[in-house]
């Protein structure tokens, strides 16, 4: 069953301007260390950050809260499987919220899809509950 759906569109040029203006202060406030390592290795640094920004926004919407109620940017982090598939890792309050919304006898799966076409980056998040066993 679907527990939540969220989507977000981010402007890559706006993210670049924010990186230029605030640098590490912005990076360290919003992105996990793993996200920063990934972005800084890429040719399109701002595009990589913009996709992850959009994923965090989309995830907060799928959790039904937006970025309020104690959720922190770094409570949601995008990593990648060896295949390149993006995966959303939740910690802190985001993980607590996910546990609250997951029905008994189910496990929550957070699906994330990322795309970009300059100057736009988009993310789509679906939270699914699957029966255990």
PDB file of C-alpha atoms in Angstrom:
ATOM      1  CA  UNK A   1       0.000   0.000   0.000  1.00  0.00           C
ATOM      2  CA  UNK A   2       1.123   3.568  -0.680  1.00  0.00           C
ATOM      3  CA  UNK A   3       1.691   5.631   2.478  1.00  0.00           C
ATOM      4  CA  UNK A   4       2.907   8.825   0.880  1.00  0.00           C
ATOM      5  CA  UNK A   5       3.901  10.501  -2.368  1.00  0.00           C
ATOM      6  CA  UNK A   6       5.989  13.635  -2.836  1.00  0.00           C
ATOM      7  CA  UNK A   7       7.627  15.481  -5.690  1.00  0.00           C
ATOM      8  CA  UNK A   8       9.782  18.580  -6.015  1.00  0.00           C
ATOM      9  CA  UNK A   9      11.403  20.655  -8.722  1.00  0.00           C
ATOM     10  CA  UNK A  10      14.621  22.576  -7.981  1.00  0.00           C
ATOM     11  CA  UNK A  11      16.407  25.172 -10.083  1.00  0.00           C
ATOM     12  CA  UNK A  12      20.051  24.143 -10.562  1.00  0.00           C
ATOM     13  CA  UNK A  13      21.170  27.733 -11.182  1.00  0.00           C
ATOM     14  CA  UNK A  14      19.584  28.848  -7.903  1.00  0.00           C
ATOM     15  CA  UNK A  15      21.393  26.049  -6.063  1.00  0.00           C
ATOM     16  CA  UNK A  16      24.663  27.162  -7.731  1.00  0.00           C
ATOM     17  CA  UNK A  17      24.066  30.739  -6.560  1.00  0.00           C
ATOM     18  CA  UNK A  18      23.436  29.481  -3.017  1.00  0.00           C
ATOM     19  CA  UNK A  19      26.639  27.403  -3.130  1.00  0.00           C
ATOM     20  CA  UNK A  20      28.570  30.440  -4.388  1.00  0.00           C
ATOM     21  CA  UNK A  21      27.144  32.680  -1.678  1.00  0.00           C
ATOM     22  CA  UNK A  22      27.136  30.380   1.362  1.00  0.00           C
ATOM     23  CA  UNK A  23      29.529  27.550   0.437  1.00  0.00           C
ATOM     24  CA  UNK A  24      30.251  25.098   3.258  1.00  0.00           C
ATOM     25  CA  UNK A  25      27.677  26.706   5.543  1.00  0.00           C
ATOM     26  CA  UNK A  26      24.937  25.654   3.100  1.00  0.00           C
ATOM     27  CA  UNK A  27      26.495  22.264   2.309  1.00  0.00           C
ATOM     28  CA  UNK A  28      26.974  21.328   5.957  1.00  0.00           C
ATOM     29  CA  UNK A  29      23.505  22.467   7.033  1.00  0.00           C
ATOM     30  CA  UNK A  30      21.588  20.628   4.313  1.00  0.00           C
ATOM     31  CA  UNK A  31      23.604  17.683   3.001  1.00  0.00           C
ATOM     32  CA  UNK A  32      25.029  14.573   4.648  1.00  0.00           C
ATOM     33  CA  UNK A  33      28.727  13.799   4.324  1.00  0.00           C
ATOM     34  CA  UNK A  34      27.940  11.044   1.814  1.00  0.00           C
ATOM     35  CA  UNK A  35      25.904  13.460  -0.310  1.00  0.00           C
ATOM     36  CA  UNK A  36      28.697  16.016  -0.224  1.00  0.00           C
ATOM     37  CA  UNK A  37      31.315  13.435  -1.257  1.00  0.00           C
ATOM     38  CA  UNK A  38      29.141  12.333  -4.186  1.00  0.00           C
ATOM     39  CA  UNK A  39      28.417  15.881  -5.367  1.00  0.00           C
ATOM     40  CA  UNK A  40      32.005  17.108  -5.117  1.00  0.00           C
ATOM     41  CA  UNK A  41      33.217  14.225  -7.344  1.00  0.00           C
ATOM     42  CA  UNK A  42      30.751  15.022 -10.114  1.00  0.00           C
ATOM     43  CA  UNK A  43      31.253  17.304 -13.107  1.00  0.00           C
ATOM     44  CA  UNK A  44      27.874  18.940 -12.403  1.00  0.00           C
ATOM     45  CA  UNK A  45      28.263  19.698  -8.692  1.00  0.00           C
ATOM     46  CA  UNK A  46      25.267  22.057  -8.504  1.00  0.00           C
ATOM     47  CA  UNK A  47      23.056  19.640 -10.442  1.00  0.00           C
ATOM     48  CA  UNK A  48      23.925  16.822  -8.075  1.00  0.00           C
ATOM     49  CA  UNK A  49      23.124  18.977  -5.049  1.00  0.00           C
ATOM     50  CA  UNK A  50      19.909  20.227  -6.686  1.00  0.00           C
ATOM     51  CA  UNK A  51      18.655  16.667  -7.226  1.00  0.00           C
ATOM     52  CA  UNK A  52      19.347  15.815  -3.593  1.00  0.00           C
ATOM     53  CA  UNK A  53      17.677  19.038  -2.427  1.00  0.00           C
ATOM     54  CA  UNK A  54      14.605  18.111  -4.472  1.00  0.00           C
ATOM     55  CA  UNK A  55      14.686  14.573  -3.035  1.00  0.00           C
ATOM     56  CA  UNK A  56      14.669  15.911   0.535  1.00  0.00           C
ATOM     57  CA  UNK A  57      11.743  18.219  -0.258  1.00  0.00           C
ATOM     58  CA  UNK A  58       9.859  15.385  -1.979  1.00  0.00           C
ATOM     59  CA  UNK A  59      10.547  13.011   0.902  1.00  0.00           C
ATOM     60  CA  UNK A  60       9.301  15.502   3.489  1.00  0.00           C
ATOM     61  CA  UNK A  61       6.082  15.837   1.474  1.00  0.00           C
ATOM     62  CA  UNK A  62       5.711  12.048   1.240  1.00  0.00           C
ATOM     63  CA  UNK A  63       6.135  11.894   5.024  1.00  0.00           C
ATOM     64  CA  UNK A  64       3.173  14.272   5.222  1.00  0.00           C
ATOM     65  CA  UNK A  65       4.989  17.021   7.062  1.00  0.00           C
ATOM     66  CA  UNK A  66       6.957  19.179   4.682  1.00  0.00           C
ATOM     67  CA  UNK A  67      10.006  20.648   6.374  1.00  0.00           C
ATOM     68  CA  UNK A  68       8.416  21.308   9.740  1.00  0.00           C
ATOM     69  CA  UNK A  69       7.579  19.443  12.929  1.00  0.00           C
ATOM     70  CA  UNK A  70      11.228  18.861  13.827  1.00  0.00           C
ATOM     71  CA  UNK A  71      12.417  17.268  10.602  1.00  0.00           C
ATOM     72  CA  UNK A  72      15.962  18.251   9.669  1.00  0.00           C
ATOM     73  CA  UNK A  73      17.484  18.366   6.202  1.00  0.00           C
ATOM     74  CA  UNK A  74      20.145  15.850   7.201  1.00  0.00           C
ATOM     75  CA  UNK A  75      17.501  13.415   8.531  1.00  0.00           C
ATOM     76  CA  UNK A  76      16.994  12.537   4.857  1.00  0.00           C
ATOM     77  CA  UNK A  77      19.982  11.507   2.775  1.00  0.00           C
ATOM     78  CA  UNK A  78      20.336  10.158  -0.749  1.00  0.00           C
ATOM     79  CA  UNK A  79      22.899   7.449  -1.402  1.00  0.00           C
ATOM     80  CA  UNK A  80      23.250   5.138  -4.379  1.00  0.00           C
ATOM     81  CA  UNK A  81      23.318   1.385  -4.790  1.00  0.00           C
ATOM     82  CA  UNK A  82      26.182  -0.119  -6.802  1.00  0.00           C
ATOM     83  CA  UNK A  83      23.827  -0.084  -9.804  1.00  0.00           C
ATOM     84  CA  UNK A  84      23.507   3.702  -9.453  1.00  0.00           C
ATOM     85  CA  UNK A  85      19.907   3.547  -8.239  1.00  0.00           C
ATOM     86  CA  UNK A  86      19.259   6.305  -5.697  1.00  0.00           C
ATOM     87  CA  UNK A  87      18.153   5.271  -2.204  1.00  0.00           C
ATOM     88  CA  UNK A  88      16.727   7.521   0.518  1.00  0.00           C
ATOM     89  CA  UNK A  89      18.122   6.879   4.015  1.00  0.00           C
ATOM     90  CA  UNK A  90      16.107   8.297   6.900  1.00  0.00           C
ATOM     91  CA  UNK A  91      17.436   9.026  10.382  1.00  0.00           C
ATOM     92  CA  UNK A  92      16.312  11.068  13.370  1.00  0.00           C
ATOM     93  CA  UNK A  93      12.856  12.558  13.282  1.00  0.00           C
ATOM     94  CA  UNK A  94      12.259  11.497   9.648  1.00  0.00           C
ATOM     95  CA  UNK A  95      12.831   7.851  10.621  1.00  0.00           C
ATOM     96  CA  UNK A  96      10.528   8.285  13.627  1.00  0.00           C
ATOM     97  CA  UNK A  97       7.797   9.772  11.421  1.00  0.00           C
ATOM     98  CA  UNK A  98       8.192   6.894   8.951  1.00  0.00           C
ATOM     99  CA  UNK A  99       7.823   4.364  11.778  1.00  0.00           C
ATOM    100  CA  UNK A 100       4.682   6.164  13.038  1.00  0.00           C
ATOM    101  CA  UNK A 101       3.001   6.051   9.651  1.00  0.00           C
ATOM    102  CA  UNK A 102       3.883   2.400   8.925  1.00  0.00           C
ATOM    103  CA  UNK A 103       1.018   0.055   9.853  1.00  0.00           C
ATOM    104  CA  UNK A 104       1.735  -2.837  12.226  1.00  0.00           C
ATOM    105  CA  UNK A 105       2.904  -5.960  10.417  1.00  0.00           C
ATOM    106  CA  UNK A 106       4.409  -3.938   7.557  1.00  0.00           C
ATOM    107  CA  UNK A 107       7.815  -2.610   6.547  1.00  0.00           C
ATOM    108  CA  UNK A 108       8.251   0.777   4.898  1.00  0.00           C
ATOM    109  CA  UNK A 109      10.127   1.099   1.620  1.00  0.00           C
ATOM    110  CA  UNK A 110      11.109   4.574   0.393  1.00  0.00           C
ATOM    111  CA  UNK A 111      11.422   4.731  -3.401  1.00  0.00           C
ATOM    112  CA  UNK A 112      13.168   7.739  -4.953  1.00  0.00           C
ATOM    113  CA  UNK A 113      13.643   8.785  -8.560  1.00  0.00           C
ATOM    114  CA  UNK A 114      15.899  11.683  -9.608  1.00  0.00           C
ATOM    115  CA  UNK A 115      16.286  13.452 -12.941  1.00  0.00           C
ATOM    116  CA  UNK A 116      17.638  16.690 -14.301  1.00  0.00           C
ATOM    117  CA  UNK A 117      17.487  18.731 -17.482  1.00  0.00           C
ATOM    118  CA  UNK A 118      19.366  21.980 -16.970  1.00  0.00           C
ATOM    119  CA  UNK A 119      18.278  24.241 -15.354  1.00  0.00           C
ATOM    120  CA  UNK A 120      15.843  21.896 -13.574  1.00  0.00           C
ATOM    121  CA  UNK A 121      16.310  18.981 -11.187  1.00  0.00           C
ATOM    122  CA  UNK A 122      13.362  16.865 -10.134  1.00  0.00           C
ATOM    123  CA  UNK A 123      12.730  14.198  -7.518  1.00  0.00           C
ATOM    124  CA  UNK A 124       9.811  11.885  -6.930  1.00  0.00           C
ATOM    125  CA  UNK A 125       9.400   9.891  -3.708  1.00  0.00           C
ATOM    126  CA  UNK A 126       6.907   7.123  -2.972  1.00  0.00           C
ATOM    127  CA  UNK A 127       6.655   5.526   0.467  1.00  0.00           C
ATOM    128  CA  UNK A 128       5.297   1.997   0.297  1.00  0.00           C
ATOM    129  CA  UNK A 129       4.217  -0.326   3.119  1.00  0.00           C
ATOM    130  CA  UNK A 130       4.816  -4.018   2.403  1.00  0.00           C
ATOM    131  CA  UNK A 131       3.475  -6.803   4.606  1.00  0.00           C
ATOM    132  CA  UNK A 132       6.181  -8.604   6.610  1.00  0.00           C
ATOM    133  CA  UNK A 133       6.869 -12.254   5.816  1.00  0.00           C
TER     134      UNK A 133
END
